[in-house]
Coordinates of C-alpha atoms in Angstrom, one line a residue:
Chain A
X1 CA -32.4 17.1 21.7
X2 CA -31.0 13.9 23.7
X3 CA -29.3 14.7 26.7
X4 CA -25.9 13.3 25.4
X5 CA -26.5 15.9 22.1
X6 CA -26.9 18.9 25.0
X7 CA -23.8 17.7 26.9
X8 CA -22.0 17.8 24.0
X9 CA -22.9 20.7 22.4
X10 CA -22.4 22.5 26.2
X11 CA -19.2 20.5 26.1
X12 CA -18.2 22.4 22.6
X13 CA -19.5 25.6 23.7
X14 CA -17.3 26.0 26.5
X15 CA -13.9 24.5 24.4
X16 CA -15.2 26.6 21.9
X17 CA -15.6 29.7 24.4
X18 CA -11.9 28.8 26.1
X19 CA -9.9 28.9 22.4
X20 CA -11.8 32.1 21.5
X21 CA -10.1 33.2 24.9
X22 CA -6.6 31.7 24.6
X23 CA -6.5 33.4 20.7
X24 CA -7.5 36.7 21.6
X25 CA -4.8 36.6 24.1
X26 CA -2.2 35.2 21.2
X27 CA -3.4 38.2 19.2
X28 CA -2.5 40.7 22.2
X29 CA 0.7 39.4 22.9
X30 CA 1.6 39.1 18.9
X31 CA 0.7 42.9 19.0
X32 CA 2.2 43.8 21.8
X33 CA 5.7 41.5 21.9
X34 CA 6.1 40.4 18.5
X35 CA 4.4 42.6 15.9
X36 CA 7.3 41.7 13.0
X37 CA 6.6 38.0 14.0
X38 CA 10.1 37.8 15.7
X39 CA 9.4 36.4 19.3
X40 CA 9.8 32.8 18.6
X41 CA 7.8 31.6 21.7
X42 CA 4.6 33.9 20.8
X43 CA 4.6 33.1 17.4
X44 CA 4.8 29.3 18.5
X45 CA 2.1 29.6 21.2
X46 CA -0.3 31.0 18.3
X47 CA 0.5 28.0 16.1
X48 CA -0.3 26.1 18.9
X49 CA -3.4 27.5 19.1
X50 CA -4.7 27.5 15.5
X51 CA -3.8 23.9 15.4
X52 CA -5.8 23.7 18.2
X53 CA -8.8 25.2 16.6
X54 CA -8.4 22.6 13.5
X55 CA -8.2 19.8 16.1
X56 CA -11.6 20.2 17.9
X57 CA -12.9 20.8 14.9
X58 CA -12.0 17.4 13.4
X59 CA -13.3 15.9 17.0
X60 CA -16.4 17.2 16.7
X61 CA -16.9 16.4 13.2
X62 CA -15.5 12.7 14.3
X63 CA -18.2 13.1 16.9
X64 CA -21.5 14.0 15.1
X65 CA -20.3 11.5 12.6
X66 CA -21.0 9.0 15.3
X67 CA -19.0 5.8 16.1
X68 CA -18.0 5.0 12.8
X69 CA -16.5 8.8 12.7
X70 CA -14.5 8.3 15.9
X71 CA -13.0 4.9 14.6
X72 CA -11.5 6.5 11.3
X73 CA -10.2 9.4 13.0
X74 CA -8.2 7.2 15.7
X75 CA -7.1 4.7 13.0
X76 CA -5.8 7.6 10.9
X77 CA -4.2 8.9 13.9
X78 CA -2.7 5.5 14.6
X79 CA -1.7 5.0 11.2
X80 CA 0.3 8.7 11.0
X81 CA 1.6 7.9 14.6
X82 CA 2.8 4.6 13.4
X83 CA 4.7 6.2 10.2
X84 CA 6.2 8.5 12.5
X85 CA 7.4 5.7 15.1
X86 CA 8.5 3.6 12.4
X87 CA 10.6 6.1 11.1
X88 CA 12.6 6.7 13.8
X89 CA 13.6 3.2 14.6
X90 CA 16.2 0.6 13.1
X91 CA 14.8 -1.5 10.6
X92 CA 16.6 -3.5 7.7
X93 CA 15.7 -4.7 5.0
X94 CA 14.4 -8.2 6.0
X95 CA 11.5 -6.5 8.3
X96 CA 10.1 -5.3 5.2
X97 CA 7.1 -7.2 5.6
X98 CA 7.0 -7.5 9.1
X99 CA 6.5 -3.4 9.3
X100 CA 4.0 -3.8 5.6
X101 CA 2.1 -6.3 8.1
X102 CA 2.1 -3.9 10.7
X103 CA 0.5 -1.2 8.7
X104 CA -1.8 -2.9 6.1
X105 CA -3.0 -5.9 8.3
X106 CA -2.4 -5.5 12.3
X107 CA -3.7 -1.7 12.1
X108 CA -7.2 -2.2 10.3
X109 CA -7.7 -5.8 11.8
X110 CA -7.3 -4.0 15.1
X111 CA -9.8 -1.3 14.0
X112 CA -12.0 -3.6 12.3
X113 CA -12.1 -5.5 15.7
X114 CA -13.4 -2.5 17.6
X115 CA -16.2 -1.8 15.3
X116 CA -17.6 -5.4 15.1
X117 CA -17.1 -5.1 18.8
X118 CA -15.0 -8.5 19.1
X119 CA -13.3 -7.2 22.5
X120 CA -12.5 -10.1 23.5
X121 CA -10.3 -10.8 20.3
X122 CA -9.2 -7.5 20.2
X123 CA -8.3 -7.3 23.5
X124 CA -4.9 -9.7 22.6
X125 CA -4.8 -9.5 19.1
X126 CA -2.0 -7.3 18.8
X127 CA -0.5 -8.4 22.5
X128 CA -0.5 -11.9 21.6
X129 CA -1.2 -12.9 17.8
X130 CA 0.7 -9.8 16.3
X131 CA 3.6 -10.5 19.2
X132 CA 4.3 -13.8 17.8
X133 CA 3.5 -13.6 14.1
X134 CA 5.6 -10.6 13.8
X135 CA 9.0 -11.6 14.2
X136 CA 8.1 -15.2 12.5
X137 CA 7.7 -12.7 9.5
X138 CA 10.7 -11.4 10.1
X139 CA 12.5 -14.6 10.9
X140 CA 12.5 -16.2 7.8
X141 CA 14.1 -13.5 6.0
X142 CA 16.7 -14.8 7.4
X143 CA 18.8 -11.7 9.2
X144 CA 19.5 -12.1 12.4
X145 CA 21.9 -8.7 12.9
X146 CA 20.4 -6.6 15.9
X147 CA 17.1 -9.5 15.5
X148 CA 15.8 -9.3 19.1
X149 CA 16.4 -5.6 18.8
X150 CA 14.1 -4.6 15.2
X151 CA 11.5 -7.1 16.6
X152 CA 10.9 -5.4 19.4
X153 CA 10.6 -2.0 18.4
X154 CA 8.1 -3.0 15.8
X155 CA 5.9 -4.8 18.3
X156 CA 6.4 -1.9 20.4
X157 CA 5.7 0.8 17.9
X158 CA 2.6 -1.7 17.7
X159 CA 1.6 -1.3 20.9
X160 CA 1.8 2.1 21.6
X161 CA 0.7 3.7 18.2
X162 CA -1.8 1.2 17.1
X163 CA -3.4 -0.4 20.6
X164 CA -3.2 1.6 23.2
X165 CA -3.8 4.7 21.1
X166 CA -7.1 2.6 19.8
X167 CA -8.1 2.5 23.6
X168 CA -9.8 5.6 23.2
X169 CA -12.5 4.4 21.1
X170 CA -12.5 1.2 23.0
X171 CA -14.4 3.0 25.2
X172 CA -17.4 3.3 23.0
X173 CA -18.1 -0.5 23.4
X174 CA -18.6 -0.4 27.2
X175 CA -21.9 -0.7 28.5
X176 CA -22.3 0.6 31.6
X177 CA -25.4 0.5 33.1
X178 CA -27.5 3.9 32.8
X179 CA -25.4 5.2 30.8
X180 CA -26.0 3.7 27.4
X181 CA -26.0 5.7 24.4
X182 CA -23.8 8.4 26.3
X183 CA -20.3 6.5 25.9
X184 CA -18.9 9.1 23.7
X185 CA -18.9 11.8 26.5
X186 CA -16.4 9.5 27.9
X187 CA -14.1 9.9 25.0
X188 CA -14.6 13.7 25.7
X189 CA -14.0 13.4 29.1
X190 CA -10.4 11.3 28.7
X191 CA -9.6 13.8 26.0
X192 CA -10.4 16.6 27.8
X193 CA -8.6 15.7 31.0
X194 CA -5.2 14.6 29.2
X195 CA -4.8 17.4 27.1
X196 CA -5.8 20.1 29.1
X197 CA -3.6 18.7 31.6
X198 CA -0.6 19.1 29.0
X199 CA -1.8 22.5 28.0
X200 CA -2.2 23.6 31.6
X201 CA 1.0 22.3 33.1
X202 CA 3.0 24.5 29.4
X203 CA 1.1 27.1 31.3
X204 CA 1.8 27.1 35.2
X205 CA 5.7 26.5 34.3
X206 CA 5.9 29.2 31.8
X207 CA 4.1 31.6 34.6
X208 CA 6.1 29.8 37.6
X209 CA 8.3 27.2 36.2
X210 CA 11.8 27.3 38.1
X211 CA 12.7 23.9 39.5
X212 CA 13.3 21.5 36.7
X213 CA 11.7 18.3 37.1
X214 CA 13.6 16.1 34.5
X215 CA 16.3 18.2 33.0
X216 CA 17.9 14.9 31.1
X217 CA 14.9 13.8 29.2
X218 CA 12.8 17.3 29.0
X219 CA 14.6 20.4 29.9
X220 CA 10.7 22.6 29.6
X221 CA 9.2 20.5 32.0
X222 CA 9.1 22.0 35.7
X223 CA 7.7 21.2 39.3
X224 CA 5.5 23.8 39.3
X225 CA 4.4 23.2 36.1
X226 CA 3.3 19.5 36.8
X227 CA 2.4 20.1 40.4
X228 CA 0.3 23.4 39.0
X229 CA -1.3 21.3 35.6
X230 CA -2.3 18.2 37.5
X231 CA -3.7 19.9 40.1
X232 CA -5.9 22.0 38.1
X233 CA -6.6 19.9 35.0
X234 CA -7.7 17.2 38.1
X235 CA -10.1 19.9 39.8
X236 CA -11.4 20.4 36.1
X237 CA -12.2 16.9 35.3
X238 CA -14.0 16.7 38.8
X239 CA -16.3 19.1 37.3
X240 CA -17.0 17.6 34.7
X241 CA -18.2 15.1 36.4
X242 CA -21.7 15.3 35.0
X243 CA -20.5 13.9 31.8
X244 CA -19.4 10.4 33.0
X245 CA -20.9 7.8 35.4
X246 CA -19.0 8.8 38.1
X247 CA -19.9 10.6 41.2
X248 CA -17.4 14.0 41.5
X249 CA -15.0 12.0 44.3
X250 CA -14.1 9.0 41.4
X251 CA -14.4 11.7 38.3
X252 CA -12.0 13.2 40.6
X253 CA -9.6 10.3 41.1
X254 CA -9.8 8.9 37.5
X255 CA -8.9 12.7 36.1
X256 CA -5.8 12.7 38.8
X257 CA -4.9 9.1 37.3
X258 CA -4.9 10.2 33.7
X259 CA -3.2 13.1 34.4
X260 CA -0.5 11.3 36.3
X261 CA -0.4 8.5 33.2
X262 CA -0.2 11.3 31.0
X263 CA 2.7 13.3 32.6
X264 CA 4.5 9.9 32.6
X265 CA 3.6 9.0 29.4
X266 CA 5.0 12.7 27.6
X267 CA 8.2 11.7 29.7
X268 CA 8.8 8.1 28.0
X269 CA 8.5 9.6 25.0
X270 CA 10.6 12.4 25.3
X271 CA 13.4 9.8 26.7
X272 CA 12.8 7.6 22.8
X273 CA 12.8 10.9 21.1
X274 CA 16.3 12.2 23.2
X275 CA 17.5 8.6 22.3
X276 CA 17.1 8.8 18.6
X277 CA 18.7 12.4 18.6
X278 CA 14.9 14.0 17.3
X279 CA 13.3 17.3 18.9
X280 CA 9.9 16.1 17.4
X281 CA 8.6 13.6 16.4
X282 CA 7.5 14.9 13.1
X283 CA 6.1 17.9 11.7
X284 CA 2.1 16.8 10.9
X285 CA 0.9 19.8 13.3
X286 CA 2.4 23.2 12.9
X287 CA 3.9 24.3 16.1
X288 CA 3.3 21.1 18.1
X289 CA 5.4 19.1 16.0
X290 CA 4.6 15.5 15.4
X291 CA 1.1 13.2 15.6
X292 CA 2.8 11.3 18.8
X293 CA 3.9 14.6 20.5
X294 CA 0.6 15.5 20.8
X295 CA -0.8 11.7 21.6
X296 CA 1.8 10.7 23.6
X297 CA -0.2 11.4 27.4
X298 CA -3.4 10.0 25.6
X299 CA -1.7 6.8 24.5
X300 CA -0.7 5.9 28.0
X301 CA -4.1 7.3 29.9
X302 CA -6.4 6.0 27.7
X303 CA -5.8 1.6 28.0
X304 CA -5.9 2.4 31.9
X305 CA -8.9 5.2 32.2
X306 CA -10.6 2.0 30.1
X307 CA -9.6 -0.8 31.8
X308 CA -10.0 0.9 35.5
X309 CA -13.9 1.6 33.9
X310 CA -14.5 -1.7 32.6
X311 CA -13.4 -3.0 35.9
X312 CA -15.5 -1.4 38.3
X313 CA -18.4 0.2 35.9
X314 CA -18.9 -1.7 32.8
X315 CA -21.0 -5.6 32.0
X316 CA -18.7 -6.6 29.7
Chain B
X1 CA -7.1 14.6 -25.6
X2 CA -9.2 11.9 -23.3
X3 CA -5.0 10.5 -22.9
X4 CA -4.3 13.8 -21.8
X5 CA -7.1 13.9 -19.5
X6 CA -6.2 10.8 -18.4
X7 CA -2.3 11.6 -18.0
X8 CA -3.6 14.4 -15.7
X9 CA -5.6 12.5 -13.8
X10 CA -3.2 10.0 -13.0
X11 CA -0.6 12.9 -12.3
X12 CA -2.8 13.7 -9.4
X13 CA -3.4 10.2 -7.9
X14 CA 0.4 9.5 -8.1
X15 CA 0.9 12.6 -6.5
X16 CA -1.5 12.1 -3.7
X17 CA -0.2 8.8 -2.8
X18 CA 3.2 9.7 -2.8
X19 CA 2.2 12.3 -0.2
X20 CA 0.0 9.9 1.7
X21 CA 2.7 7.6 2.0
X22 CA 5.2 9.7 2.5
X23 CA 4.1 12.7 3.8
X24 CA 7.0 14.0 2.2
X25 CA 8.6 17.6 3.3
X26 CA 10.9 19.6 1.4
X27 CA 13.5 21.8 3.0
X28 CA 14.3 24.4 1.2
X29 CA 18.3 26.1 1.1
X30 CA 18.1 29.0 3.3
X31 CA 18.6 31.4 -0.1
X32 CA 14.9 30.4 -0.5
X33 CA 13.0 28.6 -3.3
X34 CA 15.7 26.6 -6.6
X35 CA 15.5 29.1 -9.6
X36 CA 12.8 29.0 -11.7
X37 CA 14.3 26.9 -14.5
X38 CA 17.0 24.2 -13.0
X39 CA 18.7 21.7 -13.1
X40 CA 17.8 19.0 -9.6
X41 CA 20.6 16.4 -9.5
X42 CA 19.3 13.8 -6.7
X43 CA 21.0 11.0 -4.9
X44 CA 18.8 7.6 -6.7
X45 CA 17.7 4.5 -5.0
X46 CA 14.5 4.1 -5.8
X47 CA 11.6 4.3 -9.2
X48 CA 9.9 6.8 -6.9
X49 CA 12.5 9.0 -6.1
X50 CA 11.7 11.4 -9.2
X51 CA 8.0 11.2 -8.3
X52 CA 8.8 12.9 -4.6
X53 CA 11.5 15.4 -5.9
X54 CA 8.2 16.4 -8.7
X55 CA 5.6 16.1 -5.5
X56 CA 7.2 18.8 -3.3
X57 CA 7.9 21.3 -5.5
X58 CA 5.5 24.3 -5.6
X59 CA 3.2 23.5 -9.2
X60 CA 5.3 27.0 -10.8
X61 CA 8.5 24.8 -10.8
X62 CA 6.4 21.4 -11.0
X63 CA 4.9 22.3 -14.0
X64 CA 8.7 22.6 -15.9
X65 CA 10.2 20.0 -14.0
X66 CA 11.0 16.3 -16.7
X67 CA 12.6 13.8 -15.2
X68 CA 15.5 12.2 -17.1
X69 CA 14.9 8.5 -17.3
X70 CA 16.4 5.5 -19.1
X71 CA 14.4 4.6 -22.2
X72 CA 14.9 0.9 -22.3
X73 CA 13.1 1.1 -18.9
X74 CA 10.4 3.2 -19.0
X75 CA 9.7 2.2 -22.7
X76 CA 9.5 -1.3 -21.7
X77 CA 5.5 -1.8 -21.7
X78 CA 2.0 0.5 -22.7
X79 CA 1.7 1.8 -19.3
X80 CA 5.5 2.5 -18.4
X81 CA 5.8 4.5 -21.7
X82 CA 2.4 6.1 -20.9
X83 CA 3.2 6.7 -17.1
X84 CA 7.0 8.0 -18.4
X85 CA 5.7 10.1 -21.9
X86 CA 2.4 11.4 -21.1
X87 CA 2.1 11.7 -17.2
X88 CA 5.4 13.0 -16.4
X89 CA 6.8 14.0 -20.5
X90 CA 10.6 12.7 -19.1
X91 CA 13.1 13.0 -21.3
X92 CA 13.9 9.5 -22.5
X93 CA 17.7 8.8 -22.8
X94 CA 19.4 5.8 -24.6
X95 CA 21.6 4.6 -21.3
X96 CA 23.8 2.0 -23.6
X97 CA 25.9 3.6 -26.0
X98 CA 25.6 0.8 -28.2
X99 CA 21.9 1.2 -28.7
X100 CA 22.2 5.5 -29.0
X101 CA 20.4 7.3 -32.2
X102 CA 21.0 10.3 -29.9
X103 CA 23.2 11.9 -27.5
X104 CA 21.5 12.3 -24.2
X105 CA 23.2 15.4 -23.6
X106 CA 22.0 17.1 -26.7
X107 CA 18.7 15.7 -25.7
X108 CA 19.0 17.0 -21.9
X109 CA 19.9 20.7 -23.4
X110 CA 17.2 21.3 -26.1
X111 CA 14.8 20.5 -23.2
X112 CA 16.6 23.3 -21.5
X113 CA 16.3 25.1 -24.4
X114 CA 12.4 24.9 -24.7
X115 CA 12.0 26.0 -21.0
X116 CA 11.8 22.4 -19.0
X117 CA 13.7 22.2 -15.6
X118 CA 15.3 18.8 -15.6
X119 CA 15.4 15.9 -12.5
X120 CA 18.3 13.8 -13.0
X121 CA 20.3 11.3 -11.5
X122 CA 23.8 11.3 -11.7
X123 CA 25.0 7.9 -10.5
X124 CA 23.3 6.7 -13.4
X125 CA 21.7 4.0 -11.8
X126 CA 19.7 3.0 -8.5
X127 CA 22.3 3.2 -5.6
X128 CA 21.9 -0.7 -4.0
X129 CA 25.2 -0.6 -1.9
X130 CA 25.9 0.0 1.5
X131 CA 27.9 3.5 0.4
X132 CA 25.9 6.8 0.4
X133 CA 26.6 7.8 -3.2
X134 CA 27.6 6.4 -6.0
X135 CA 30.3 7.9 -8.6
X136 CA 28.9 10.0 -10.6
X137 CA 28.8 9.6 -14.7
X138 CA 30.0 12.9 -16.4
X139 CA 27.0 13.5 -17.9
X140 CA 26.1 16.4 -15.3
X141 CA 29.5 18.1 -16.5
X142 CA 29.3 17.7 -19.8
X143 CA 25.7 19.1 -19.5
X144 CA 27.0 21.9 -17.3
X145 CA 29.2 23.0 -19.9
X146 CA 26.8 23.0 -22.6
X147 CA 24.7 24.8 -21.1
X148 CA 26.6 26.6 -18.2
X149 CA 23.7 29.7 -17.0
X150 CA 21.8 27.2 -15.4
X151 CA 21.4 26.3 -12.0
X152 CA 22.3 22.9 -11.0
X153 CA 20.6 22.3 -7.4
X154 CA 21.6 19.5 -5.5
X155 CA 18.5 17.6 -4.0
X156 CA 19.0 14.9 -1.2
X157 CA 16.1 12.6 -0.9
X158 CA 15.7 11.1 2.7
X159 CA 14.2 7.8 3.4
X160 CA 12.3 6.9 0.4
X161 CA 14.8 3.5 -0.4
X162 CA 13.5 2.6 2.7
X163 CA 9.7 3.3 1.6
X164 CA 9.9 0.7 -1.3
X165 CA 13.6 -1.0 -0.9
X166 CA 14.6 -3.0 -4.9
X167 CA 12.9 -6.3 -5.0
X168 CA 10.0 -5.0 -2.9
X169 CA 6.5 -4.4 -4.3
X170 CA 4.8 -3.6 -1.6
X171 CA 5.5 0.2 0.1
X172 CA 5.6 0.9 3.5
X173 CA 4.7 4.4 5.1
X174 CA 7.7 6.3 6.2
X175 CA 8.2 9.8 6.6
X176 CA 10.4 11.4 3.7
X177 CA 12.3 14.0 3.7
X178 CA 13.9 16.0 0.3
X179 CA 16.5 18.4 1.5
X180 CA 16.9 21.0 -1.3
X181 CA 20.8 22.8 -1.3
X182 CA 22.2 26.0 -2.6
X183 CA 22.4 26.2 -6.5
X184 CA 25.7 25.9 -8.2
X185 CA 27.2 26.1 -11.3
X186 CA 30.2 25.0 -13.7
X187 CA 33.4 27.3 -12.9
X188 CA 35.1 28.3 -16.4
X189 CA 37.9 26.9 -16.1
X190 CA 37.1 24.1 -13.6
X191 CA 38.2 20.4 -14.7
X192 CA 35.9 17.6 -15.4
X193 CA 37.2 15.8 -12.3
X194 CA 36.9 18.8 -9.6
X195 CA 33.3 19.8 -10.9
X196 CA 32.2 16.5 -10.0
X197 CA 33.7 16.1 -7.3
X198 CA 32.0 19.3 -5.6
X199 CA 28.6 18.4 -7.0
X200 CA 29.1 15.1 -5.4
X201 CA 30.4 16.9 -2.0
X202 CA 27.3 19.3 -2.2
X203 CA 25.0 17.1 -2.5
X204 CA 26.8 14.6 0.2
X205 CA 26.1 17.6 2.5
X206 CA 23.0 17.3 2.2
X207 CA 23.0 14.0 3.8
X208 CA 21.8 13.2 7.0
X209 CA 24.4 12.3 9.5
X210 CA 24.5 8.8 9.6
X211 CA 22.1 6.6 12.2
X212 CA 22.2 3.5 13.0
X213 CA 19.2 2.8 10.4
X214 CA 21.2 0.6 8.4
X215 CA 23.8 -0.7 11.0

């Protein structure tokens, strides 16, 4: 077995070993609190967690289906986080195409770009070709009510669903030197640090959580709950700094950046969802809501965790 | 028999795309699941709308449920008239009265009578306007009073003219939404005029409130 295989099967193990925990405390508390399955919060938190199950599980299916497996999993996601975006916003008729472009060209093109590895052509084809082909789509459909408005929200539905999001297999084309063959740990690493950061700082504010931190655009987020999450989903990424080229001191720093990306990320989501007048942003994952509530740290760690490690660490 | 097979198969890939595309969601009235045999009257601006309404409901009530169509349409060319007879058996009504051998409302009730659940749409053609609803025809009543034990259940279908707007032919993925309301039924004594205008009020209410979507 490779190294990379025994990281990641230790890597699974202890995920593995840290949901068995977090459901057999679900199943106490359901007995104990909410044995007629009328405590909203517990019977939530245990939806949370069986979704949780059924997402490793299509990671590490992604995973030992090797690169090809992680490309199709982040393209569906994009392409489901996309449908939810798109919903939400104003279009008209005339952006028909435009948004048809969006989802049967810009979104595999960009895919397609990552798995013939043309970075350099991925790296601005949604930023500058899809940016100015887009609203020339639209254009000659002639509308121009709210024009400036629908374009934008399309390019940045774009952006946000399709290429950041796809910046998380973008990290299987580094090559950083040592460390070839064992770029997929990264992706573990990135998801790792994100979303136990999110699942970490539900935790320290439910235990402490009394100052709000941004009552206008997410009353259930607290101090103590971000000070508490980043802290400790930080300190966790540090140790897993066996996984990545870093030493413990950058592992350290990149996990407190992604964290901090992430935390700011959930909060300019939560400020388009309060804006369109939408708890969620859709219902694909019982208990957590939408695709996008769940992606929405990942989207904005994951184009600067890659570009800070393409900087310093990778050749190309 | 192999058109059967066939009609069954494509039953199934229509269905799966709609739900791909869609990933449509119904939301049932809070007095749980529409009766077992029904009548769904749905707001109409799209061909699909029938498909999703057929899609989300749970393959007991599927299994009854014809759509009521307009025969000129769906009888227009081999695969419409396959799609319409064998894949989804509608009930093919004559919509110009010109053109009738039958009356559509005898036809709509002997379905009832052998069991079926019926999908229909009572604006009696594809809403293109800016308004929410169109006037309804009186066929609903006059069915209602035909046949007045069963359940007429509004059905508001969210989104979908957005999905594939007319003129289109290419879909685009949106989420849909097909918001299912509380059963009702034709009072005795109640006038053409005020039974339509609570069907059209009930399923109105079913509406979203209005966003700025198509400001």
């Amino acid at each position: 077995m490779s190294t990379t295989t025994s990281d990641m099967v230790t890597l699974l193990l202890g995920v593995g070993g840290i949901l068995l925990f977090a459901s057999s405390v679900g199943y106490v508390l359901q007995r104990k609190l909410s044995p007629d399955g009328s405590n909203g919060a517990i019977e939530n938190l245990n939806a949370r967690i069986k979704a949780w199950w059924a997402m490793v599980f299509l990671i590490a299916i992604a995973f030992i289906a090797g690169r090809v497996g992680v490309l199709l999993l982040f393209a569906f996601c994009s392409f489901a986080a996309l449908r939810e975006f798109i919903t939400l916003i104003n279009t008209r008729r005339a952006d028909h195409w435009a948004i048809a472009a969006a989802f049967f060209l810009a979104l595999p093109i960009n895919y397609y770009l990552l798995w013939a590895e043309e970075y350099g052509i991925y790296a601005i084809f949604i930023p500058v070709y899809a940016f100015l082909l887009m609203p020339i789509i639209a254009v000659l459909r002639g509308d121009t009510q709210n024009f400036l408005l629908r374009i934008s929200e399309v390019q940045w539905a774009l952006m946000i669903c399709v290429f950041c999001a796809s910046h998380v297999p973008a990290l299987l084309t580094l090559q950083i030197p040592g460390y070839e063959g064992r770029n997929v740990l990264l992706i573990a690493f990135l998801v790792i640090v994100v979303q136990s950061s999110d699942v970490l700082q539900y935790v320290w504010g439910k235990l402490f959580g009394r100052t709000k931190i941004a009552p206008k655009l997410s009353p259930s987020k607290t101090v103590e709950g971000f000070v508490g999450g980043v802290a400790s989903a930080t300190l966790l990424g540090t140790s897993l700094w066996w996984i990545t080229p870093f030493t413990p001191l950058q592992a350290g720093v990149m996990s407190l950046i992604i964290t901090l990306m992430g935390f700011f990320g959930g909060l300019v989501m939560s400020a388009i969802k309060r804006d369109r007048g939408v708890k969620d942003w859709g219902h694909l994952i019982e208990g957590h809501g939408g695709l996008i509530d769940r992606l929405d740290s990942v989207v904005f760690s994951a184009p600067i965790f890659f570009h800070l490690t393409r900087y310093w660490w990778s050749l190309t | 028999m192999i058109r059967d097979l066939l009609a069954k198969l494509a039953s199934v890939a229509i269905m799966m795309f709609a739900r791909a595309l869609t990933a449509a969601r119904a939301l049932w009235h809070e007095s749980g699941l529409p009766p077992r045999q029904s009548v769904y009257f749905a707001n109409h601006s799209s061909h699909g709308d029938f498909i999703l309404i057929w899609a989300v409901l749970p393959p007991w009530l599927r299994q009854r449920a014809r759509p009521v169509a307009g025969a000129e349409y769906w009888l227009k060319s081999k695969l419409t008239s396959f799609i319409g007879r064998d894949v989804f058996n509608a009930v093919l009504i004559e919509r110009d009265p010109a053109a009738r051998t039958s009356d559509p409302v005898e036809q709509m009730a002997s379905a009832l009578d052998e069991g079926a659940s019926l999908i229909v749409f009572p604006e009696g053609t594809r809403n293109q306007t800016e308004a929410k609803l169109l006037p309804f025809k009186s066929g609903l009543y006059h069915l209602a009073r035909k046949r007045p034990d069963v359940a007429l259940v509004p059905v508001w279908i969210n989104n979908l003219n957005r999905v594939m707007p007319k003129g289109e032919f290419v879909p685009i993925p949106l989420i849909c939404t097909i918001n299912f309301g509380e059963p009702l039924k034709v009072e005795p004594d109640e006038s053409k005029e005020d039974f339509i205008a609570r069907a059209q009020a009930a399923l109105l209410s079913l509406a979203p409130a209005q966003t700025d979507n198509d400001a």
